[in-house]
CSV table of C-alpha atoms in Angstrom, one decimal:
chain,number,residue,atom,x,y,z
A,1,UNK,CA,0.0,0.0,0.0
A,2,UNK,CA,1.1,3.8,-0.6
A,3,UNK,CA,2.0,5.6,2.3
A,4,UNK,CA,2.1,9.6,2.3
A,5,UNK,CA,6.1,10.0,3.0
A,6,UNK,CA,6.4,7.8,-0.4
A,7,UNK,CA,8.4,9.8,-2.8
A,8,UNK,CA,6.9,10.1,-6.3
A,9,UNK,CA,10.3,8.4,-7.1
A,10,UNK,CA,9.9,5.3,-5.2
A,11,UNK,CA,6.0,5.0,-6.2
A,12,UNK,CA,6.9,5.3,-9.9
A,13,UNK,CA,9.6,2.4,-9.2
A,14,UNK,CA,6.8,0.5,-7.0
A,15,UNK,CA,4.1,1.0,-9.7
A,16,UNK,CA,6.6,0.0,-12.7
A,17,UNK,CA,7.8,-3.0,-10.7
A,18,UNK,CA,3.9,-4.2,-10.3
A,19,UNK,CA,3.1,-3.8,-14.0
A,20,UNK,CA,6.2,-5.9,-14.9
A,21,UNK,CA,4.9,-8.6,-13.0
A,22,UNK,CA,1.1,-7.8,-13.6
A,23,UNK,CA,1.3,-9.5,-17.0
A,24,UNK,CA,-1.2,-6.9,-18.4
A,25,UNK,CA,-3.6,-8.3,-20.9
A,26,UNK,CA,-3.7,-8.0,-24.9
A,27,UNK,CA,-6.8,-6.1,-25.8
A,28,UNK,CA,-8.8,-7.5,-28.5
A,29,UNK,CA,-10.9,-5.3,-30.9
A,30,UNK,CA,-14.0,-7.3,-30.6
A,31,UNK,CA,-15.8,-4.8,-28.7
A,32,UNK,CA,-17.7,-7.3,-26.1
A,33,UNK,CA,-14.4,-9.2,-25.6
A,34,UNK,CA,-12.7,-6.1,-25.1
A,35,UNK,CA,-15.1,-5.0,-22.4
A,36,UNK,CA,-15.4,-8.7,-20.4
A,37,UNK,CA,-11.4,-8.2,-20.3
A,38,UNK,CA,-10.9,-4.4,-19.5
A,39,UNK,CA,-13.6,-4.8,-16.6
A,40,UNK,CA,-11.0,-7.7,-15.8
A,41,UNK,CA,-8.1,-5.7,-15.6
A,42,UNK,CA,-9.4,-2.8,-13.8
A,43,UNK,CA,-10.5,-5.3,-10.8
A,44,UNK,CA,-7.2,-6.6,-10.9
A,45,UNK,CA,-6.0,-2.8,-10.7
A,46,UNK,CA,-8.6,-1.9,-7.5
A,47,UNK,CA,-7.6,-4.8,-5.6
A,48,UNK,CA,-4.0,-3.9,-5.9
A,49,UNK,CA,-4.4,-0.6,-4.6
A,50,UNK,CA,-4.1,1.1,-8.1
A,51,UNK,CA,-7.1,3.0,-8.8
A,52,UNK,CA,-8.5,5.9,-6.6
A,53,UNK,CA,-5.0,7.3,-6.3
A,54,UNK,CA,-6.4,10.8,-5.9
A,55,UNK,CA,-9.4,10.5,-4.4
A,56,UNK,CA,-10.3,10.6,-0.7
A,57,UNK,CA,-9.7,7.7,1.7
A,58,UNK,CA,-13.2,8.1,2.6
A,59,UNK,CA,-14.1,7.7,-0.6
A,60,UNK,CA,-12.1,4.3,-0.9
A,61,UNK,CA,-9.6,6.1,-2.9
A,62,UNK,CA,-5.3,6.4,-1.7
A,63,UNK,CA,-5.5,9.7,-0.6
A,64,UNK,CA,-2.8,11.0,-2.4
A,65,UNK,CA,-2.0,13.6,-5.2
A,66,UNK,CA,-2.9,14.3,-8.7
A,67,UNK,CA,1.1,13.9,-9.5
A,68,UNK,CA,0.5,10.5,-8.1
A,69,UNK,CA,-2.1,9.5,-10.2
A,70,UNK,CA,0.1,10.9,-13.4
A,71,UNK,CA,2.9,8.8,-12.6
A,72,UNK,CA,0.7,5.9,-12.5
A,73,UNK,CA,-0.8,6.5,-15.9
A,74,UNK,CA,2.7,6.9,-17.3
A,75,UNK,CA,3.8,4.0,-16.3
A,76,UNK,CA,0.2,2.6,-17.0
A,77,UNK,CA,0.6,3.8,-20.6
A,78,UNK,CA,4.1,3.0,-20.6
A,79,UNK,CA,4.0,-0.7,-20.1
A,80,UNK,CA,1.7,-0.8,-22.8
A,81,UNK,CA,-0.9,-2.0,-20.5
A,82,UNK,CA,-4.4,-0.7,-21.3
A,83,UNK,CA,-7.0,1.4,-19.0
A,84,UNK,CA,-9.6,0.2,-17.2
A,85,UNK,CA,-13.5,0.0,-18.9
A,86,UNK,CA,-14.8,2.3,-15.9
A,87,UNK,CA,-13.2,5.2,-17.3
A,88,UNK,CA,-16.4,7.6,-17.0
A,89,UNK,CA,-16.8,6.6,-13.5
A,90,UNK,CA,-13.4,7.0,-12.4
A,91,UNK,CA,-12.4,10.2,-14.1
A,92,UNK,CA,-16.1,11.8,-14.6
A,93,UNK,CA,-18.5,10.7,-12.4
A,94,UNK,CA,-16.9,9.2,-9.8
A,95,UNK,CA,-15.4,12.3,-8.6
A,96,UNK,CA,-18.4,14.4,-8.9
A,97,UNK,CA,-19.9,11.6,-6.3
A,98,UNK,CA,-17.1,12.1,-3.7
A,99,UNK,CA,-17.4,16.2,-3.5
A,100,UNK,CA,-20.9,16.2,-3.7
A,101,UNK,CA,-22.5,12.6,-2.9
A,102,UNK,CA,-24.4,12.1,0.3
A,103,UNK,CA,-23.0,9.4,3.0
A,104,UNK,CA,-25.0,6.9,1.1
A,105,UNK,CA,-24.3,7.5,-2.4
A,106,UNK,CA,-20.5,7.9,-1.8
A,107,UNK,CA,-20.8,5.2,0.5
A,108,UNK,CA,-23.0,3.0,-1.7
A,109,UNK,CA,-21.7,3.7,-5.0
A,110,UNK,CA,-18.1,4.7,-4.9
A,111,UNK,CA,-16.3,1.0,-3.9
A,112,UNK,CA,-18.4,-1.0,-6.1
A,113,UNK,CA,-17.3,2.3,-9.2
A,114,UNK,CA,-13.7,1.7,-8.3
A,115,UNK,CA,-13.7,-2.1,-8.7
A,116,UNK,CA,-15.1,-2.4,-11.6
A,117,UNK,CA,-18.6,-4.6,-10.5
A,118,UNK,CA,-20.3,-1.3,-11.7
A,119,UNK,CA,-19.5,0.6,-14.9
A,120,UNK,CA,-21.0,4.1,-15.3
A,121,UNK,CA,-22.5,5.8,-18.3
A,122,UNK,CA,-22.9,9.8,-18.0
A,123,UNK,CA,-26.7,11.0,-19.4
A,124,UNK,CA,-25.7,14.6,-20.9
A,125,UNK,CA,-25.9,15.2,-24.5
A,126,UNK,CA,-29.5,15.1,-26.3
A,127,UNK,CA,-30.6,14.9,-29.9
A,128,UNK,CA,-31.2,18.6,-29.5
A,129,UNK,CA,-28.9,20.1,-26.9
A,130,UNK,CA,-25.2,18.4,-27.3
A,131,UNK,CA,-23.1,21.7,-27.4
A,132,UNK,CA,-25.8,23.8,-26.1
A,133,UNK,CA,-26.1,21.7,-23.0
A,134,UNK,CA,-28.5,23.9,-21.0
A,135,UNK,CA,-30.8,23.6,-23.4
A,136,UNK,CA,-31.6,19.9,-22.8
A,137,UNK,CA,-35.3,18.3,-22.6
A,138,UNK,CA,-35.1,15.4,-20.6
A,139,UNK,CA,-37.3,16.1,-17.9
A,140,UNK,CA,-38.0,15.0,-14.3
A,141,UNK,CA,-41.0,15.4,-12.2
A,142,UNK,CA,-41.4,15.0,-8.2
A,143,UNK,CA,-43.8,12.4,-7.4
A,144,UNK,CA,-43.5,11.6,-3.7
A,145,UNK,CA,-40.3,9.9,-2.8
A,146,UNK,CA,-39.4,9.1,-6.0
A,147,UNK,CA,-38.4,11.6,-9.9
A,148,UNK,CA,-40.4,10.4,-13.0
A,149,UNK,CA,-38.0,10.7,-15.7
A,150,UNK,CA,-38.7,11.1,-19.2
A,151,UNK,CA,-37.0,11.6,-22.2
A,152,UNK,CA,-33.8,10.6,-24.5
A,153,UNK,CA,-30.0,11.2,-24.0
A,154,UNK,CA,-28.0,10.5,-27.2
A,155,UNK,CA,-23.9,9.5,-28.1
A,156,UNK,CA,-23.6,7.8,-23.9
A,157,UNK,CA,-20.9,5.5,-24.3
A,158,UNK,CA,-21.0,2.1,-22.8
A,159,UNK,CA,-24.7,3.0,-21.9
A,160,UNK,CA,-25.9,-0.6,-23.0
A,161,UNK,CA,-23.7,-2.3,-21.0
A,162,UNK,CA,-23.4,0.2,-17.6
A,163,UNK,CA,-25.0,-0.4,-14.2
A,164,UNK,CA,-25.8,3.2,-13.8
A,165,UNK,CA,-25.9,6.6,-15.4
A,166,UNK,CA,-25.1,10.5,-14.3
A,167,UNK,CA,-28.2,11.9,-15.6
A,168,UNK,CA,-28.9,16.0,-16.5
A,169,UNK,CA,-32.4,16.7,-16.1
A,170,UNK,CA,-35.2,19.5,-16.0
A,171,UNK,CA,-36.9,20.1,-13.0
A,172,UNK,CA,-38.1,23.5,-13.4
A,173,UNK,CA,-39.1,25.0,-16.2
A,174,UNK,CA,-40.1,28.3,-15.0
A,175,UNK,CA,-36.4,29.8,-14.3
A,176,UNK,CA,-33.2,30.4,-16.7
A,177,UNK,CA,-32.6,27.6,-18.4
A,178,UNK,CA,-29.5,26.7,-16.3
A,179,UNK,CA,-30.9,27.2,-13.4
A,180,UNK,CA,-33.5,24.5,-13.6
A,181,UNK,CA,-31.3,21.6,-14.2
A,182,UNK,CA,-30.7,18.7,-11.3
A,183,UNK,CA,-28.3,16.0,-11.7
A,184,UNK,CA,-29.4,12.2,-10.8
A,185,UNK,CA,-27.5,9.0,-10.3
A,186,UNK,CA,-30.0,6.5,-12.4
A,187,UNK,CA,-30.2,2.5,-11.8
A,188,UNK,CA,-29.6,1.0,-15.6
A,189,UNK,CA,-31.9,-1.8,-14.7
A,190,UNK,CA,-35.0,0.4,-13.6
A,191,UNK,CA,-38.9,-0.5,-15.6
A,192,UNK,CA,-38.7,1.8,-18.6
A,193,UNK,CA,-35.0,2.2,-20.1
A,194,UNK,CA,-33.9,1.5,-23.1
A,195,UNK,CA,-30.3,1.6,-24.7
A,196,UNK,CA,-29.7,1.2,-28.6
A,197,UNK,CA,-25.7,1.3,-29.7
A,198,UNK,CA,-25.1,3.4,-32.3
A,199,UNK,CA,-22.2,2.2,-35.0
A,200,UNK,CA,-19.1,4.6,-35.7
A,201,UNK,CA,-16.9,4.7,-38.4
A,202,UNK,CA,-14.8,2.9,-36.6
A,203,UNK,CA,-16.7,-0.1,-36.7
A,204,UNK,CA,-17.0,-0.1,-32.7
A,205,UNK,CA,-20.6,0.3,-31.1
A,206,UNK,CA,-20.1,1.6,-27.6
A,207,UNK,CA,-22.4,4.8,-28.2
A,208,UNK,CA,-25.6,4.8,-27.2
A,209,UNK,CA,-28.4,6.8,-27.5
A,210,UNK,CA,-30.9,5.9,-24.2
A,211,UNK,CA,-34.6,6.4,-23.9
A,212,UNK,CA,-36.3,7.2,-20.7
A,213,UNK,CA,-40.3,6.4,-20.1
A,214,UNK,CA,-41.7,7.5,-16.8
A,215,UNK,CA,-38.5,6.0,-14.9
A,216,UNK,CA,-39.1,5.9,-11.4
A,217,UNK,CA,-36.1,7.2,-9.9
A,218,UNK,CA,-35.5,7.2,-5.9
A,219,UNK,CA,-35.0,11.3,-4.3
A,220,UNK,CA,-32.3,9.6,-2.2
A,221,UNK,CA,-30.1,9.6,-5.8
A,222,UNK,CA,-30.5,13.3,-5.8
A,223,UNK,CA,-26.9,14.3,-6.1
A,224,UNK,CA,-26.0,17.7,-4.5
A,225,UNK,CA,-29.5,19.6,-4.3
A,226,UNK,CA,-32.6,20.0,-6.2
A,227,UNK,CA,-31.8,22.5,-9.3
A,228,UNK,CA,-27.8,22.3,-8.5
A,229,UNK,CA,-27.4,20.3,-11.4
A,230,UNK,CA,-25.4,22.8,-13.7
A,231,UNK,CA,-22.9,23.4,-11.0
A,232,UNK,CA,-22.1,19.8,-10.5
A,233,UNK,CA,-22.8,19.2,-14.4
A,234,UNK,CA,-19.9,21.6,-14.7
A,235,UNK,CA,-17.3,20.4,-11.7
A,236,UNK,CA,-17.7,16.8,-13.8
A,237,UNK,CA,-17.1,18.6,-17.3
A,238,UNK,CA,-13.9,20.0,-15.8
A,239,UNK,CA,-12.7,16.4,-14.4
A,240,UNK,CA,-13.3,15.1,-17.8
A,241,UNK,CA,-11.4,17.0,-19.6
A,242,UNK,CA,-8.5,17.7,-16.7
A,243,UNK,CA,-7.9,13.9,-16.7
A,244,UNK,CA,-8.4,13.0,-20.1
A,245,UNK,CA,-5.7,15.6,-21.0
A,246,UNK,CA,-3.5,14.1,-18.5
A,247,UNK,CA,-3.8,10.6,-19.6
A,248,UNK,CA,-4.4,11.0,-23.6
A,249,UNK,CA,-1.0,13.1,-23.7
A,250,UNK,CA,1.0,10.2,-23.0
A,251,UNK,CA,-1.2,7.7,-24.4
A,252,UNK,CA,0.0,9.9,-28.2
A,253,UNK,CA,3.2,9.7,-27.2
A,254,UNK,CA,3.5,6.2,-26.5
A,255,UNK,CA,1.5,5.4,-29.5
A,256,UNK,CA,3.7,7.4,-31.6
A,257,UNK,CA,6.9,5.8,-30.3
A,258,UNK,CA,5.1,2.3,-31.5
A,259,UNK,CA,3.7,3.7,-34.8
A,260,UNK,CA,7.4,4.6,-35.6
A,261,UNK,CA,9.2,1.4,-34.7
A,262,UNK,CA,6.7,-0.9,-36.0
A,263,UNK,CA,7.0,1.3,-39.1
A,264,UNK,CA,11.2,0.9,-39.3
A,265,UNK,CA,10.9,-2.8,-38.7
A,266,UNK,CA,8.4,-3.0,-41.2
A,267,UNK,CA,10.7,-1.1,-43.7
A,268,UNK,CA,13.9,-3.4,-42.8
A,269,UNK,CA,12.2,-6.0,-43.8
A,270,UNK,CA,13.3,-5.1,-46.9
A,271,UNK,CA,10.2,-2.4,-47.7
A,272,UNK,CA,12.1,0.7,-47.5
A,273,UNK,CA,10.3,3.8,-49.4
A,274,UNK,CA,12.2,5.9,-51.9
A,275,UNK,CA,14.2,9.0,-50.0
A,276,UNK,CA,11.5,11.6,-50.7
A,277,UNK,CA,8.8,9.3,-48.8
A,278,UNK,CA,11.7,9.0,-45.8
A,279,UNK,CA,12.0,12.9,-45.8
A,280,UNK,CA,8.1,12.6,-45.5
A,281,UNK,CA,8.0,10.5,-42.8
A,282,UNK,CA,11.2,12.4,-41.0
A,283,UNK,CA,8.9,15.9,-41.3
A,284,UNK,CA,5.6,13.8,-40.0
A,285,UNK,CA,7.7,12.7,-36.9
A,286,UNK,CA,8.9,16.2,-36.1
A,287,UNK,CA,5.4,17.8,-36.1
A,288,UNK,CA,4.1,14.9,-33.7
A,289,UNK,CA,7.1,15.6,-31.7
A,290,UNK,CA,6.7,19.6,-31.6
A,291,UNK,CA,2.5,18.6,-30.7
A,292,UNK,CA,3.7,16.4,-27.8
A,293,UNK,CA,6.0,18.8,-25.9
A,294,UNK,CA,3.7,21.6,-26.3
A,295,UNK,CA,1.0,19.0,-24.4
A,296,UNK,CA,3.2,17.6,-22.4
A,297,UNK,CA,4.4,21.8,-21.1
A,298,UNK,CA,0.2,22.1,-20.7
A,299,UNK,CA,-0.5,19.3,-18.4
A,300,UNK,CA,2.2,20.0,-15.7
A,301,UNK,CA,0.5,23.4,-15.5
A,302,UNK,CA,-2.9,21.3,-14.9
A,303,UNK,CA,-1.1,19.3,-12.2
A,304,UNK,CA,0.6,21.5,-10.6
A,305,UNK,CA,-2.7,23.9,-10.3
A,306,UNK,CA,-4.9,20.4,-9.2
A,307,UNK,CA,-2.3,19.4,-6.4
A,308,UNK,CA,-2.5,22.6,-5.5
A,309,UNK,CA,-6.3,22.1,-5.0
A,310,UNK,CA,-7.8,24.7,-7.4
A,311,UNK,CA,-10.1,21.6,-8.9
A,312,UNK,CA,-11.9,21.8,-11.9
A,313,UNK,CA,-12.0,25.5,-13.2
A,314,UNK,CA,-12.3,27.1,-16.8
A,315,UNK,CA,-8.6,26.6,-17.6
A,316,UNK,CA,-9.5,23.2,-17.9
A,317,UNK,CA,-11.1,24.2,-21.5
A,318,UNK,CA,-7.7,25.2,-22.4
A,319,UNK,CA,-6.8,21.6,-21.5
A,320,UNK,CA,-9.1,19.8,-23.6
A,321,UNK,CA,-8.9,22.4,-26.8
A,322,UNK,CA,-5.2,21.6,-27.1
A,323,UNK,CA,-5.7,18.1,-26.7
A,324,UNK,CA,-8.4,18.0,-29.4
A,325,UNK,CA,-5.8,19.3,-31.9
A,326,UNK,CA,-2.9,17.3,-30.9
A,327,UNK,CA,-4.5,13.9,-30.8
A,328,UNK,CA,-5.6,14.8,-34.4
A,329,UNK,CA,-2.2,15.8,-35.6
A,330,UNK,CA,-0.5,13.2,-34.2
A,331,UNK,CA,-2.9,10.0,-35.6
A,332,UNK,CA,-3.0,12.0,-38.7
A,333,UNK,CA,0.6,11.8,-39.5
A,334,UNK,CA,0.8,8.3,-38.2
A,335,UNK,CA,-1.9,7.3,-40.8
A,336,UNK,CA,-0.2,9.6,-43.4
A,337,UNK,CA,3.1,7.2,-42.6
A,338,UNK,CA,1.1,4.3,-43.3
A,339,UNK,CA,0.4,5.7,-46.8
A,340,UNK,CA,-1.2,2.8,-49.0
A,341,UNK,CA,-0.4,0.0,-45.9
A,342,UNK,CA,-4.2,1.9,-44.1
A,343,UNK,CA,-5.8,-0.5,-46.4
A,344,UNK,CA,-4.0,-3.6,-45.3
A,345,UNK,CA,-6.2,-5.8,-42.4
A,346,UNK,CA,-4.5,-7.5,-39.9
A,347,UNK,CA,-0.9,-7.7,-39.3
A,348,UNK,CA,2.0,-6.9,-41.8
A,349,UNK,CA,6.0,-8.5,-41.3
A,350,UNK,CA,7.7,-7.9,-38.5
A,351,UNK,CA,4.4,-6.5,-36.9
A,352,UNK,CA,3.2,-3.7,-38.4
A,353,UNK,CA,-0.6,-3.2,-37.4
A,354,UNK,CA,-2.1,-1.4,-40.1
A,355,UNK,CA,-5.9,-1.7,-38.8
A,356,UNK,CA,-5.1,-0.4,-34.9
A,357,UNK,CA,-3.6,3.0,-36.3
A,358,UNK,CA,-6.6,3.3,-38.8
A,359,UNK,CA,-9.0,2.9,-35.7
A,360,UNK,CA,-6.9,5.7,-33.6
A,361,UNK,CA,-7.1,7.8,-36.9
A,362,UNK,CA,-10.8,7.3,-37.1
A,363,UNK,CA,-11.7,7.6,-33.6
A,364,UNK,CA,-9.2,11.0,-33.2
A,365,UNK,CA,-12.0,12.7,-35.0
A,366,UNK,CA,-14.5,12.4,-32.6
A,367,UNK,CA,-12.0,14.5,-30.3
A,368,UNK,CA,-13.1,17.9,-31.0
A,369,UNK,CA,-16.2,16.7,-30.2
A,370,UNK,CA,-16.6,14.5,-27.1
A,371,UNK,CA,-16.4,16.2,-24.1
A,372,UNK,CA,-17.4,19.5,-25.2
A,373,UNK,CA,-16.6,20.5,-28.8
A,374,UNK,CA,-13.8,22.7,-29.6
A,375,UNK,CA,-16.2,25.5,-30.6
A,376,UNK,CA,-17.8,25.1,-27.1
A,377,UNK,CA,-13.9,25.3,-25.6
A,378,UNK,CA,-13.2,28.6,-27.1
A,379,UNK,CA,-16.4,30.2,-26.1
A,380,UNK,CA,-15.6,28.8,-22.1
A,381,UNK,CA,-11.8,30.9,-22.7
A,382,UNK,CA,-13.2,33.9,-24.2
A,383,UNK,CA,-16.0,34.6,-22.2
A,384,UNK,CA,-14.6,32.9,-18.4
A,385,UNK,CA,-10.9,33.6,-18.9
A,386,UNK,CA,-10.7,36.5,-21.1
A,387,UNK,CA,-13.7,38.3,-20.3
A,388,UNK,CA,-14.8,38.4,-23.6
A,389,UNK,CA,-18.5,39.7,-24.4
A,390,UNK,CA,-21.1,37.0,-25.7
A,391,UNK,CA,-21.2,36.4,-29.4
């Protein structure tokens, strides 16, 4: 177990020495055998002490710094081992629940989140209010001891498959729109739910778009207070995009350093391109690199400022609209590299696996929109860091 006089030195060496002998699994691409062994693995991680690194000892988390948590996902990322399914819960939800949860929700919820035994799903974005969140239609009406919920949620990943789901609802309609919103903590199995996965171009089908018909849905999963729910909606939003920045940064860099070998062995093999396509590929490599350090110089500014305590606060925007760029520049070059090889399935010699940086290429474009897109990033900057009048 981690102890609070650890140096981040000695937990780095700790956390590199358990991965080495944690044998982390291959992840295959069939998205239902993918899931059975990610929710494996991030068991496997909770009941070695490894997840909850930041969060609260009361909220069965380590208690210790965001740095902490960094270092583990470097060394996570850097083994090549992959993240846990329950990312929405651990980075998004979950600690939403801890700041804000009553005794029994954090109590409840939080150990069987961190484990893995339930995944989360997080009930934002509508057919008709995705950008413009505050505007969503979903509603929620007060019928004794219990919110009837009605209405449909659209592009929830995992949302077919999840135990639970962060819902954004109405519950007034008489005030400003934001005002009016509460946020509720929603049993996946309740009468009345339904969950249809929606294909990408990536093949994969972990989107969802979720119905809601006169769900009966206890007070008791009230989080925070009636009509809070665009302040909370908010501190999640900003602990998305904090630790997705943190984590995707050297998830690029890693898959960049494997793009690149797999691509030399590939071309020792006796498939070397002509010197032009080398120069190419040189250029390509240098713009990644230039993209990584100015990502990498961002997210210890967002450590620094979380260990500090600020928590999730509008620079976080700047955060997520750098990573949206980055993450496209960098699979973009690495499918550029690949040149005519992105049509090639399965493995090439010496391991070169054309249809895994294909997928990353695919699924980087959904970056500048997931999470808040990149228009919605530069109005948060303008308007909350700059002081900007509204457009």
């Amino acid at each position: 177990m981690t102890t609070q006089d650890e140096s981040l030195d000695a937990f780095r060496a700790r956390a590199r020495a358990w991965l080495t002998e944690a044998q982390p699994p291959e992840v295959p691409l069939d998205l239902d055998s993918r899931f059975a062994v990610l929710r494996q693995w991030q068991k496997t991680l909770f009941e070695a002490g490894w997840l909850g690194i930041a969060w609260s000892k009361a909220a069965g988390g380590q208690g210790l710094t965001h740095m902490h948590q960094l270092v583990f996902v470097e060394e996570l990322v850097r083994a090549r081992a992959p993240q846990p399914i329950g990312i929405i819960g651990l980075e998004v939800v979950g600690p939403s629940i801890d700041r804000y949860g009553s005794d029994w929700q954090r109590r409840e919820l939080l150990p069987r989140l961190l484990s893995g035994d339930d995944i989360w799903c997080q009930g934002f974005s509508e057919p008709n209010a995705g950008s413009d969140l505050a505007s969503l239609r979903t509603r929620a009406v007060v019928d004794g001891d219990y919110f009837v919920v009605s209405g449909q949620k659209v592009w929830t990943s995992w949302a077919h498959m999840a135990q639970w789901c962060a819902l954004l609802v109405r519950t007034d309609t008489s005030v400003r729109k934001q005002a009016g919103i509460s946020y509720l903590l929603v049993d996946m199995t309740s009468p009345g739910i339904a969950a249809r996965p929606i294909e990408q171009m990536t093949g994969d089908r972990e989107f969802c778009e979720v119905f809601f018909d006169e769900v009966r849905v206890p007070r008791r999963n009230l989080l925070g207070g009636l009509n809070d729910g665009w302040s909370i909606a908010t501190h999640t939003l900003g602990s998305e995009r904090a630790g997705a920045t943190l984590r995707r940064r050297v998830e690029c860099e890693v898959a960049l350093d494997d793009a690149v070998a797999q691509l030399r062995r590939h071309r020792a093999d006796g498939t070397s391109g002509s010197p032009e396509a080398d120069r190419r590929t040189q250029a390509a490599i240098g713009r990644c690199h230039v993209a990584l350090r100015v990502l990498d110089a961002q997210t210890r500014q967002t450590t620094t400022r979380l260990v500090a305590g600020a928590g999730p606060r509008p620079e976080d925007s700047v955060d997520k609209l750098l990573l949206n760029e980055i993450e496209q520049i960098v699979f973009s070059e690495i499918a550029g590299m690949l040149g005519p090889l992105r049509a090639v399935r399965g493995s090439r010699p010496r391991g070169l696996r054309s249809e895994r940086w294909v997928h990353e290429h695919l699924f980087s474009r959904a970056a500048s929109i997931y999470g808040g897109t990149s228009q919605i990033q530069r109005n948060i900057i303008a308007e909350r860091l700059l002081g900007l009048p509204r457009g």
